[in-house]
CSV table of C-alpha atoms in Angstrom, one decimal:
chain,number,residue,atom,x,y,z
A,243,MET,CA,9.5,-8.1,28.4
A,244,LEU,CA,10.2,-5.4,30.9
A,245,SER,CA,9.3,-6.3,34.5
A,246,GLY,CA,7.5,-3.7,36.7
A,247,LYS,CA,10.8,-3.2,38.6
A,248,THR,CA,12.7,-2.3,35.4
A,249,ILE,CA,10.0,0.2,34.4
A,250,GLN,CA,10.3,2.0,37.7
A,251,LYS,CA,14.0,2.1,37.5
A,252,ALA,CA,14.2,3.2,33.9
A,253,GLU,CA,12.3,6.5,34.5
A,254,SER,CA,11.6,8.5,31.4
A,255,ARG,CA,13.9,6.9,28.8
A,256,PRO,CA,14.4,3.1,29.1
A,257,ALA,CA,17.3,1.6,27.2
A,258,PHE,CA,16.3,0.6,23.7
A,259,GLU,CA,15.6,-3.1,23.3
A,260,PRO,CA,15.0,-4.1,19.7
A,261,ARG,CA,11.8,-6.1,19.0
A,262,ILE,CA,12.4,-8.6,16.2
A,263,ILE,CA,9.7,-10.8,14.7
A,264,ALA,CA,11.1,-14.1,13.3
A,265,PHE,CA,9.3,-16.3,10.8
A,266,PHE,CA,10.8,-19.8,11.1
A,267,CYS,CA,9.9,-22.7,8.9
A,268,ASN,CA,8.6,-25.9,10.6
A,269,TRP,CA,11.1,-28.3,9.0
A,270,CYS,CA,14.5,-26.6,9.4
A,271,THR,CA,14.9,-23.3,11.2
A,272,TYR,CA,12.2,-23.9,13.9
A,273,LEU,CA,13.8,-27.2,14.7
A,274,ALA,CA,17.2,-25.5,14.9
A,275,ALA,CA,15.7,-23.0,17.4
A,276,ASP,CA,14.4,-26.0,19.3
A,277,LEU,CA,17.8,-27.5,19.2
A,278,ALA,CA,19.4,-24.3,20.5
A,279,GLY,CA,16.9,-24.5,23.4
A,280,THR,CA,17.5,-28.1,24.3
A,281,SER,CA,21.3,-27.5,24.0
A,282,ARG,CA,20.9,-24.6,26.5
A,283,LEU,CA,22.5,-22.1,24.2
A,284,LYS,CA,21.9,-18.6,25.4
A,285,TYR,CA,21.0,-15.9,22.9
A,286,ALA,CA,19.4,-12.5,22.9
A,287,PRO,CA,15.7,-12.6,24.1
A,288,ASN,CA,14.6,-10.0,21.6
A,289,VAL,CA,13.1,-12.3,19.0
A,290,ARG,CA,9.4,-13.4,18.9
A,291,VAL,CA,9.4,-16.5,16.8
A,292,ILE,CA,6.4,-17.4,14.6
A,293,ARG,CA,6.4,-20.9,13.2
A,294,LEU,CA,5.1,-21.4,9.7
A,295,MET,CA,5.1,-24.6,7.6
A,296,CYS,CA,7.4,-23.1,5.1
A,297,SER,CA,9.4,-19.9,4.6
A,298,GLY,CA,7.5,-19.7,1.3
A,299,ARG,CA,4.3,-19.0,3.4
A,300,VAL,CA,5.7,-15.6,4.4
A,301,ASP,CA,3.4,-13.3,2.6
A,302,PRO,CA,5.1,-9.8,2.2
A,303,GLN,CA,2.0,-8.5,3.9
A,304,PHE,CA,3.1,-10.3,7.1
A,305,VAL,CA,6.5,-8.5,7.0
A,306,LEU,CA,4.8,-5.1,6.4
A,307,ARG,CA,2.4,-5.7,9.2
A,308,ALA,CA,5.1,-6.6,11.6
A,309,PHE,CA,7.0,-3.4,10.9
A,310,ALA,CA,3.7,-1.4,11.0
A,311,GLU,CA,2.8,-2.8,14.4
A,312,GLY,CA,6.1,-1.8,15.9
A,313,ALA,CA,8.8,-4.4,15.0
A,314,ASP,CA,12.3,-3.0,14.7
A,315,GLY,CA,13.4,-5.9,12.6
A,316,VAL,CA,12.1,-9.0,10.8
A,317,LEU,CA,14.0,-12.2,10.3
A,318,ILE,CA,13.0,-15.1,8.0
A,319,GLY,CA,14.5,-18.5,8.5
A,320,GLY,CA,14.1,-21.3,6.0
A,321,CYS,CA,15.8,-24.5,4.7
A,322,HIS,CA,19.0,-24.4,2.7
A,323,PRO,CA,18.5,-24.2,-1.1
A,324,GLY,CA,17.7,-27.7,-2.4
A,325,ASP,CA,16.4,-28.8,1.1
A,326,CYS,CA,12.9,-27.3,1.1
A,327,HIS,CA,10.4,-29.8,2.3
A,328,TYR,CA,8.1,-28.5,-0.4
A,329,GLN,CA,10.8,-28.4,-3.1
A,330,GLU,CA,10.5,-24.8,-4.2
A,331,GLY,CA,9.2,-22.8,-1.3
A,332,ASN,CA,12.5,-21.3,-0.2
A,333,TYR,CA,13.4,-20.2,-3.8
A,334,LYS,CA,10.1,-18.2,-3.9
A,335,THR,CA,11.0,-16.7,-0.5
A,336,LEU,CA,14.5,-15.7,-1.8
A,337,ARG,CA,13.0,-13.9,-4.9
A,338,ARG,CA,10.4,-12.1,-2.8
A,339,PHE,CA,13.0,-11.2,-0.2
A,340,VAL,CA,15.3,-9.6,-2.8
A,341,LEU,CA,12.6,-7.4,-4.2
A,342,LEU,CA,10.9,-6.6,-0.8
A,343,ARG,CA,14.1,-5.5,0.8
A,344,ARG,CA,14.7,-3.1,-2.0
A,345,THR,CA,11.1,-1.8,-1.7
A,346,LEU,CA,11.4,-1.4,2.1
A,347,LYS,CA,14.6,0.6,1.7
A,348,GLN,CA,12.7,3.0,-0.6
A,349,MET,CA,10.1,3.3,2.2
A,350,GLY,CA,12.6,4.1,4.8
A,351,ILE,CA,13.5,0.7,6.3
A,352,GLU,CA,17.2,0.0,6.4
A,353,GLU,CA,18.5,-3.3,4.9
A,354,ASP,CA,19.8,-4.6,8.2
A,355,ARG,CA,16.3,-4.6,9.7
A,356,PHE,CA,15.2,-7.3,7.2
A,357,ARG,CA,17.1,-10.5,7.0
A,358,LEU,CA,16.8,-13.9,5.3
A,359,GLU,CA,18.9,-16.9,6.6
A,360,TRP,CA,19.0,-20.5,5.6
A,361,ILE,CA,19.4,-22.6,8.9
A,362,SER,CA,19.1,-26.3,8.9
A,363,ALA,CA,17.6,-28.4,11.7
A,364,ALA,CA,21.2,-29.3,12.8
A,365,GLU,CA,22.4,-25.7,13.1
A,366,GLY,CA,21.2,-24.7,16.6
A,367,ASP,CA,24.4,-22.6,17.1
A,368,ARG,CA,23.7,-20.7,13.9
A,369,VAL,CA,20.3,-19.6,15.3
A,370,ARG,CA,22.2,-18.1,18.2
A,371,ALA,CA,24.8,-16.5,16.0
A,372,VAL,CA,22.2,-15.0,13.6
A,373,VAL,CA,19.9,-13.7,16.3
A,374,ASN,CA,22.7,-12.2,18.3
A,375,ASP,CA,24.2,-10.5,15.3
A,376,MET,CA,20.8,-9.1,14.1
A,377,VAL,CA,19.9,-7.8,17.5
A,378,GLU,CA,23.2,-5.9,17.7
A,379,LYS,CA,22.8,-4.5,14.2
A,380,VAL,CA,19.2,-3.3,14.9
A,381,ARG,CA,20.2,-2.0,18.3
A,382,ALA,CA,22.9,0.1,16.5
A,383,LEU,CA,20.2,1.4,14.1
A,384,GLY,CA,17.9,2.4,17.0
A,385,PRO,CA,14.1,2.1,17.1
A,386,LEU,CA,12.3,2.2,13.7
A,387,ARG,CA,10.5,5.5,13.4
A,388,LEU,CA,8.8,5.1,10.1
A,389,ASN,CA,6.5,8.1,10.2
A,390,ALA,CA,8.8,10.4,12.1
A,391,ALA,CA,7.7,13.5,10.1
A,392,VAL,CA,4.0,12.7,10.7
A,393,GLU,CA,4.7,12.2,14.4
A,394,GLU,CA,6.3,15.6,14.7
A,395,GLU,CA,3.5,17.2,12.7
A,396,GLU,CA,0.8,15.6,15.0
A,397,ALA,CA,2.7,16.7,18.0
A,398,VAL,CA,2.5,20.3,16.7
A,399,HIS,CA,-1.2,20.0,16.0
A,400,ALA,CA,-2.0,18.4,19.4
B,146,MET,CA,-42.9,15.9,-8.3
B,147,PRO,CA,-40.7,15.0,-5.3
B,148,ASP,CA,-37.4,16.9,-4.9
B,149,LYS,CA,-34.5,15.4,-6.9
B,150,PRO,CA,-31.6,14.1,-4.9
B,151,LYS,CA,-29.0,16.8,-4.2
B,152,VAL,CA,-25.5,15.9,-5.5
B,153,ALA,CA,-22.1,17.6,-5.1
B,154,PHE,CA,-18.8,17.0,-6.8
B,155,TYR,CA,-15.5,18.2,-5.4
B,156,TRP,CA,-11.8,17.8,-6.1
B,157,CYS,CA,-8.8,17.9,-3.7
B,158,ALA,CA,-5.3,16.8,-4.7
B,159,SER,CA,-6.1,15.5,-8.2
B,160,CYS,CA,-5.3,16.0,-11.8
B,161,GLY,CA,-8.8,16.7,-13.1
B,162,GLY,CA,-9.1,13.3,-14.7
B,163,CYS,CA,-11.9,12.3,-12.4
B,164,GLU,CA,-13.9,15.3,-13.5
B,165,GLU,CA,-13.3,14.3,-17.0
B,166,ALA,CA,-14.5,10.8,-16.2
B,167,VAL,CA,-17.9,12.3,-15.2
B,168,VAL,CA,-18.1,14.1,-18.6
B,169,ASP,CA,-17.0,10.9,-20.3
B,170,LEU,CA,-20.3,9.4,-19.4
B,171,ALA,CA,-21.3,11.1,-22.7
B,172,ASP,CA,-25.0,10.5,-23.3
B,173,GLY,CA,-25.2,8.9,-19.9
B,174,ILE,CA,-24.5,12.2,-18.2
B,175,LEU,CA,-27.8,13.5,-19.4
B,176,ASP,CA,-29.7,10.8,-17.6
B,177,VAL,CA,-27.6,11.5,-14.4
B,178,ALA,CA,-28.2,15.3,-14.8
B,179,ALA,CA,-31.9,14.8,-15.2
B,180,ALA,CA,-32.1,12.5,-12.2
B,181,VAL,CA,-30.3,14.8,-9.8
B,182,ASP,CA,-29.9,18.3,-8.7
B,183,ILE,CA,-26.2,19.4,-8.8
B,184,VAL,CA,-25.7,21.8,-5.9
B,185,PHE,CA,-21.9,22.2,-6.0
B,186,TRP,CA,-19.3,21.4,-8.7
B,187,PRO,CA,-16.4,23.9,-8.8
B,188,VAL,CA,-15.1,22.7,-12.1
B,189,ALA,CA,-18.4,23.2,-14.0
B,190,LEU,CA,-20.7,25.4,-11.9
B,191,ASP,CA,-20.3,28.7,-10.2
B,192,PHE,CA,-21.0,27.9,-6.6
B,193,LYS,CA,-18.6,28.9,-3.9
B,194,ARG,CA,-17.5,27.5,-0.6
B,195,ALA,CA,-19.8,30.1,1.2
B,196,ASP,CA,-22.8,28.5,-0.6
B,197,VAL,CA,-21.9,25.1,0.8
B,198,GLU,CA,-21.4,26.7,4.3
B,199,ALA,CA,-24.9,28.2,4.1
B,200,MET,CA,-26.5,24.8,3.5
B,201,ALA,CA,-28.1,22.9,6.4
B,202,ASP,CA,-26.1,20.0,7.7
B,203,GLY,CA,-26.9,16.8,5.9
B,204,SER,CA,-28.7,18.6,3.2
B,205,ILE,CA,-26.6,17.2,0.3
B,206,ASP,CA,-27.7,13.6,-0.5
B,207,VAL,CA,-24.5,12.4,-2.1
B,208,THR,CA,-21.1,14.1,-2.4
B,209,PHE,CA,-18.5,12.6,-4.8
B,210,LEU,CA,-15.1,13.7,-3.7
B,211,ASN,CA,-12.0,13.0,-5.8
B,212,GLY,CA,-8.4,13.6,-5.1
B,213,ALA,CA,-6.1,13.0,-2.1
B,214,ILE,CA,-5.9,15.2,1.0
B,215,ARG,CA,-2.6,17.0,1.4
B,216,THR,CA,-3.3,20.6,2.3
B,217,SER,CA,-5.1,22.3,5.2
B,218,GLU,CA,-7.7,23.7,2.7
B,219,GLN,CA,-8.5,20.2,1.3
B,220,GLU,CA,-8.8,18.9,4.9
B,221,GLU,CA,-11.3,21.7,5.7
B,222,MET,CA,-13.3,21.0,2.6
B,223,ALA,CA,-13.4,17.3,3.4
B,224,HIS,CA,-14.8,18.1,6.9
B,225,LEU,CA,-17.2,20.7,5.5
B,226,LEU,CA,-18.6,18.4,2.8
B,227,ARG,CA,-18.8,15.4,5.3
B,228,ARG,CA,-20.9,17.6,7.6
B,229,LYS,CA,-23.2,18.7,4.8
B,230,SER,CA,-23.7,15.3,3.2
B,231,LYS,CA,-25.7,12.3,4.0
B,232,THR,CA,-23.4,10.1,1.9
B,233,LEU,CA,-19.8,10.8,1.1
B,234,VAL,CA,-18.2,8.9,-1.7
B,235,ALA,CA,-14.4,8.6,-2.3
B,236,PHE,CA,-14.3,8.9,-6.1
B,237,GLY,CA,-11.2,7.6,-7.9
B,238,ALA,CA,-7.9,6.2,-6.8
B,239,CYS,CA,-6.6,9.3,-5.1
B,240,ALA,CA,-9.6,9.6,-2.7
B,241,GLN,CA,-9.8,5.9,-2.2
B,242,LEU,CA,-6.1,5.0,-1.7
B,243,GLY,CA,-4.1,8.2,-2.0
B,244,GLY,CA,-3.3,7.8,-5.7
B,245,VAL,CA,-0.3,9.1,-7.6
B,246,PRO,CA,0.0,12.2,-5.4
B,247,GLY,CA,0.4,9.7,-2.5
B,248,LEU,CA,3.9,8.8,-3.8
B,249,ALA,CA,5.0,12.1,-2.3
B,250,ASN,CA,4.9,10.1,1.0
B,251,LEU,CA,8.3,8.6,0.0
B,252,PHE,CA,9.7,12.1,0.6
B,253,ASP,CA,9.2,14.7,3.3
B,254,ARG,CA,7.6,18.2,2.9
B,255,GLU,CA,10.9,20.1,3.3
B,256,GLY,CA,12.6,18.0,0.5
B,257,ILE,CA,9.6,18.5,-1.8
B,258,LEU,CA,9.4,22.3,-1.2
B,259,GLN,CA,13.2,22.6,-1.8
B,260,GLU,CA,13.0,20.5,-5.0
B,261,VAL,CA,10.1,22.5,-6.4
B,262,TYR,CA,10.6,26.1,-5.2
B,263,GLY,CA,14.3,26.2,-4.1
B,264,ASP,CA,14.7,29.3,-1.9
B,265,SER,CA,11.8,31.3,-3.3
B,266,ARG,CA,9.1,29.7,-1.1
B,267,PRO,CA,5.4,30.5,-1.5
B,268,GLY,CA,3.9,32.9,1.0
B,269,ASP,CA,2.5,32.1,4.4
B,270,ASP,CA,-1.0,33.1,3.4
B,271,LEU,CA,-1.4,29.9,1.3
B,272,PRO,CA,-2.9,26.7,2.8
B,273,VAL,CA,-0.4,24.5,4.7
B,274,LEU,CA,1.1,21.6,2.8
B,275,PHE,CA,1.0,18.6,5.1
B,276,ASN,CA,3.9,16.2,5.6
B,277,ASP,CA,1.8,13.3,4.4
B,278,VAL,CA,-0.7,12.7,1.7
B,279,ARG,CA,-3.9,11.0,2.9
B,280,ALA,CA,-6.8,9.1,1.4
B,281,LEU,CA,-10.2,10.5,2.2
B,282,ASP,CA,-11.1,7.9,4.8
B,283,GLN,CA,-7.9,8.8,6.7
B,284,VAL,CA,-9.4,12.2,7.2
B,285,VAL,CA,-13.2,11.8,7.5
B,286,GLU,CA,-15.7,9.0,7.7
B,287,THR,CA,-16.3,7.7,4.1
B,288,ASP,CA,-19.4,5.8,3.0
B,289,TYR,CA,-18.5,4.3,-0.4
B,290,TYR,CA,-15.6,4.1,-2.8
B,291,VAL,CA,-15.6,4.3,-6.6
B,292,PRO,CA,-12.2,2.9,-7.8
B,293,GLY,CA,-10.1,3.7,-10.9
B,294,CYS,CA,-7.7,6.3,-12.3
B,295,PRO,CA,-10.0,7.7,-13.4
B,296,PRO,CA,-13.1,5.5,-12.8
B,297,ALA,CA,-14.2,3.8,-16.0
B,298,PRO,CA,-17.6,5.1,-17.4
B,299,ALA,CA,-19.3,1.8,-16.8
B,300,ILE,CA,-18.2,1.8,-13.1
B,301,VAL,CA,-19.3,5.4,-12.6
B,302,LEU,CA,-22.7,4.9,-14.2
B,303,LYS,CA,-23.3,1.7,-12.2
B,304,ALA,CA,-22.2,3.4,-9.0
B,305,VAL,CA,-24.5,6.4,-9.5
B,306,GLN,CA,-27.4,4.1,-10.2
B,307,THR,CA,-26.6,2.0,-7.1
B,308,LEU,CA,-26.6,5.2,-5.0
B,309,LEU,CA,-29.8,6.5,-6.4
B,310,ASN,CA,-31.4,3.2,-5.6
B,311,CYS,CA,-33.2,2.7,-2.3
B,312,ALA,CA,-31.5,-0.7,-1.6
B,313,ARG,CA,-27.9,0.4,-1.0
B,314,PRO,CA,-24.9,-1.9,-0.4
B,315,PRO,CA,-23.5,-1.9,3.1
B,316,LYS,CA,-21.4,1.1,4.2
B,317,GLY,CA,-17.8,0.9,3.2
B,318,ALA,CA,-18.5,-1.0,0.0
B,319,ILE,CA,-16.4,-0.5,-3.1
B,320,LEU,CA,-18.8,0.0,-5.9
B,321,ALA,CA,-17.3,-2.3,-8.5
B,322,SER,CA,-16.6,-5.9,-9.3
B,323,ASP,CA,-14.6,-7.9,-6.7
B,324,ARG,CA,-12.9,-10.1,-9.2
B,325,ALA,CA,-9.2,-9.7,-10.2
B,326,LEU,CA,-8.6,-8.2,-13.5
B,327,CYS,CA,-6.8,-11.3,-14.8
B,328,ASP,CA,-10.1,-13.1,-14.3
B,329,GLU,CA,-11.9,-10.9,-16.9
B,330,CYS,CA,-8.9,-10.3,-19.2
B,331,ALA,CA,-9.4,-11.2,-22.8
B,332,ARG,CA,-5.9,-12.7,-22.9
B,333,LYS,CA,-6.6,-15.0,-19.9
B,334,ALA,CA,-6.5,-18.1,-22.1
B,335,THR,CA,-3.0,-17.4,-23.3
B,336,LYS,CA,-1.6,-17.4,-19.7
B,337,PRO,CA,0.6,-20.5,-19.4
B,338,GLU,CA,-0.1,-23.1,-16.7
B,339,LYS,CA,3.3,-22.5,-15.1
B,340,LEU,CA,4.2,-18.9,-15.7
B,341,THR,CA,7.9,-18.0,-15.4
B,342,VAL,CA,10.0,-15.2,-16.7
B,343,ALA,CA,13.8,-14.6,-17.0
B,344,GLU,CA,13.4,-10.9,-16.2
B,345,PHE,CA,11.0,-8.1,-16.6
B,346,HIS,CA,10.8,-5.5,-19.5
B,347,ARG,CA,9.4,-2.0,-19.6
B,348,PRO,CA,6.9,-1.4,-22.4
B,349,HIS,CA,9.3,0.7,-24.5
B,350,GLN,CA,12.0,-2.0,-24.5
B,351,VAL,CA,10.1,-4.8,-26.3
B,352,ILE,CA,7.7,-5.3,-29.2
B,353,ILE,CA,4.6,-6.4,-27.4
B,354,ASP,CA,2.5,-9.2,-28.8
B,355,GLU,CA,-1.1,-8.1,-29.0
B,356,GLU,CA,-2.7,-11.4,-28.2
B,357,LYS,CA,-0.5,-13.0,-25.6
B,358,CYS,CA,-0.7,-12.6,-21.8
B,359,LEU,CA,1.4,-9.5,-20.9
B,360,LEU,CA,2.8,-11.0,-17.8
B,361,ALA,CA,4.0,-14.0,-19.7
B,362,GLN,CA,5.8,-11.6,-22.0
B,363,GLY,CA,7.7,-10.3,-19.0
B,364,LEU,CA,5.8,-7.0,-18.6
B,365,VAL,CA,4.9,-5.8,-15.1
B,366,CYS,CA,1.2,-6.4,-15.3
B,367,MET,CA,-0.6,-6.0,-12.0
B,368,GLY,CA,-3.9,-7.6,-12.9
B,369,SER,CA,-3.5,-10.5,-10.6
B,370,ALA,CA,-4.0,-8.5,-7.4
B,371,THR,CA,-6.0,-5.6,-8.9
B,372,ARG,CA,-9.8,-5.2,-8.9
B,373,GLY,CA,-11.4,-5.6,-12.3
B,374,GLY,CA,-14.6,-4.0,-13.7
B,375,CYS,CA,-12.7,-1.4,-15.8
B,376,GLY,CA,-13.1,-3.5,-18.9
B,377,ALA,CA,-9.4,-4.0,-19.2
B,378,VAL,CA,-9.0,-1.0,-21.4
B,379,CYS,CA,-5.3,-0.7,-20.8
B,380,ILE,CA,-4.8,-4.4,-21.9
B,381,GLN,CA,-6.9,-3.6,-25.0
B,382,GLY,CA,-4.5,-0.8,-25.7
B,383,ASN,CA,-1.6,-3.3,-25.4
B,384,MET,CA,-0.4,-1.8,-22.1
B,385,PRO,CA,0.0,-3.7,-18.8
B,386,CYS,CA,-2.3,-3.1,-15.8
B,387,SER,CA,-0.7,-0.5,-13.5
B,388,GLY,CA,-3.2,-1.3,-10.7
B,389,CYS,CA,-5.4,1.8,-10.5
B,390,CYS,CA,-8.5,0.0,-9.3
B,391,GLY,CA,-6.8,-1.0,-6.1
B,392,PRO,CA,-6.7,-4.4,-4.4
B,393,VAL,CA,-9.4,-7.0,-4.6
B,394,GLY,CA,-11.4,-7.5,-1.4
B,395,THR,CA,-9.2,-10.4,-0.1
B,396,VAL,CA,-6.0,-8.4,-0.4
B,397,ARG,CA,-5.1,-5.8,2.3
B,398,ASP,CA,-1.9,-4.4,0.7
B,399,GLN,CA,-1.9,-4.3,-3.1
B,400,GLY,CA,1.8,-3.4,-3.5
B,401,ALA,CA,2.9,-6.3,-1.3
B,402,LYS,CA,0.7,-8.8,-3.0
B,403,VAL,CA,1.7,-7.8,-6.5
B,404,LEU,CA,5.4,-7.8,-5.5
B,405,SER,CA,4.9,-11.3,-4.1
B,406,ALA,CA,3.3,-12.6,-7.2
B,407,LEU,CA,5.8,-11.1,-9.6
B,408,ALA,CA,9.0,-11.9,-7.8
B,409,SER,CA,8.1,-15.5,-7.3
B,410,ILE,CA,7.7,-16.2,-11.1
B,411,ILE,CA,11.4,-15.3,-11.8
B,412,GLU,CA,13.0,-18.5,-13.2
B,413,SER,CA,16.4,-18.5,-11.5
B,414,LYS,CA,17.3,-20.1,-8.3
B,415,GLU,CA,20.7,-18.4,-7.9
B,416,ASP,CA,21.1,-15.3,-5.6
B,417,MET,CA,23.0,-13.2,-8.0
B,418,GLU,CA,20.9,-14.1,-11.0
B,419,ILE,CA,17.8,-13.3,-9.1
B,420,GLU,CA,19.2,-9.9,-8.0
B,421,HIS,CA,20.0,-9.2,-11.6
B,422,ALA,CA,16.6,-10.3,-13.0
B,423,LEU,CA,14.8,-8.2,-10.4
B,424,ALA,CA,17.0,-5.1,-11.2
B,425,SER,CA,14.7,-4.9,-14.3
B,426,ILE,CA,12.2,-3.3,-11.9
B,427,PRO,CA,14.1,-0.1,-11.1
B,428,ASP,CA,11.5,1.5,-8.8
B,429,PRO,CA,9.6,-1.2,-7.0
B,430,ALA,CA,7.8,1.1,-4.5
B,431,GLY,CA,6.7,3.5,-7.2
B,432,THR,CA,5.6,0.6,-9.4
B,433,PHE,CA,3.7,-1.6,-6.9
B,434,TYR,CA,2.3,1.3,-4.8
B,435,ARG,CA,1.6,3.6,-7.8
B,436,TYR,CA,-1.9,4.3,-6.5
B,437,SER,CA,-1.9,3.0,-3.0
B,438,LEU,CA,1.0,4.2,-0.9
B,439,PRO,CA,-1.0,6.2,1.7
B,440,ALA,CA,-3.4,3.2,2.1
B,441,SER,CA,-0.5,0.7,2.4
B,442,LEU,CA,-0.1,-1.3,5.6
B,443,LEU,CA,3.2,0.4,6.4
B,444,ARG,CA,1.9,3.9,6.1
B,445,HIS,CA,-1.6,3.5,7.3
B,446,LYS,CA,-1.0,1.2,10.3
B,447,THR,CA,1.9,3.1,11.6
B,448,ARG,CA,-0.1,6.3,11.3
B,449,GLU,CA,-3.0,4.8,13.2
B,450,ARG,CA,-0.6,3.7,15.9
B,451,ILE,CA,0.9,7.1,16.3
B,452,LEU,CA,-2.4,8.9,16.5
B,453,GLN,CA,-3.8,6.5,19.2
């Protein structure tokens, strides 16, 4: 978050800080994020983590809503294939992810803005690496402006 | 005899199928025509916009408006009819969700004009083509919705009867069943307990069994997240549901929900095999949002955010 001081300094055009929503499963990736914390690993503060019981709980509607409400990227973290606490959840996630990413691309959301990673509870360092990498890729893409044409049209009408 | 309710029909960005749906009431239309006074219906009666403008505000009891809104003229007519009507009904998929014309939102205005007209552009005296296609409730306050592309005769007749009735449903109601199509499908019993498919097929690629669940045959059937009440006429014709009645009440984004249901029944657990299996759906956005792109979470919510 920007502090009051930063806002004052930044004047009209503050530097772009990507906002990334991360859906982490309770049994693997969330524990890995916890491990990263207790191990005092430092990584980009741009992720807002939402804990779910399973990556299979990520309804594509959640992803769309995150983008619609202003997220610049969405990250899903789940257990490695074969390790799902609920046996099959992460496979369903993988299938949905493949089709959703293609659909999002058609709707103007670049592939690098939507990412699925398998991260086990022991891989705290991988959380750091994945988050840092994704933040840099999304930063390079710039803010998500989904309805740029509509924004411009509204600006003309206003 | 008390005055009959005054009713208007109007069309915006539509194909004319919704007008046909009214005529499709067959004998039923005589009952409707006897019960109401039609004051405006450009496709059938010779009233002009000036006639509507001359009416007192709120003097039309019910206006059924079909078609999406994508030009300045359609926007003006939506505002005019809203002002003149006590009740405004979004009739059909385009007015309710944006419909097939709403798929134009995958492209921008300049690209569309270039594709259609090249360099010989239409003159400046024509209505403005907007950058985005909108559903009726994204333009004016809308009281009720009649789903379908076009709405099935049974739905239309029931909706008209409901509206002529004194005890009306709450504002914003969708005047149809709130059960998923799968629930009323005649092939429901043939749907396996655990449904999986190796890949999807398009209807022309396979010989379709006339008895068996279409999804179980690997066809992209959207009945699981689509509102029923249409009588499953497409399924009777051995064609999969393409989702025209929009989402059931518990679903916010029809496309996302159908995508979720269909992707998860793929058999494979391997990355590359899954990619390959899902390549059998060549145009996912156009398939899952065939009727609902303007009303989708991604389009609708971002639009609201921009306008605030």
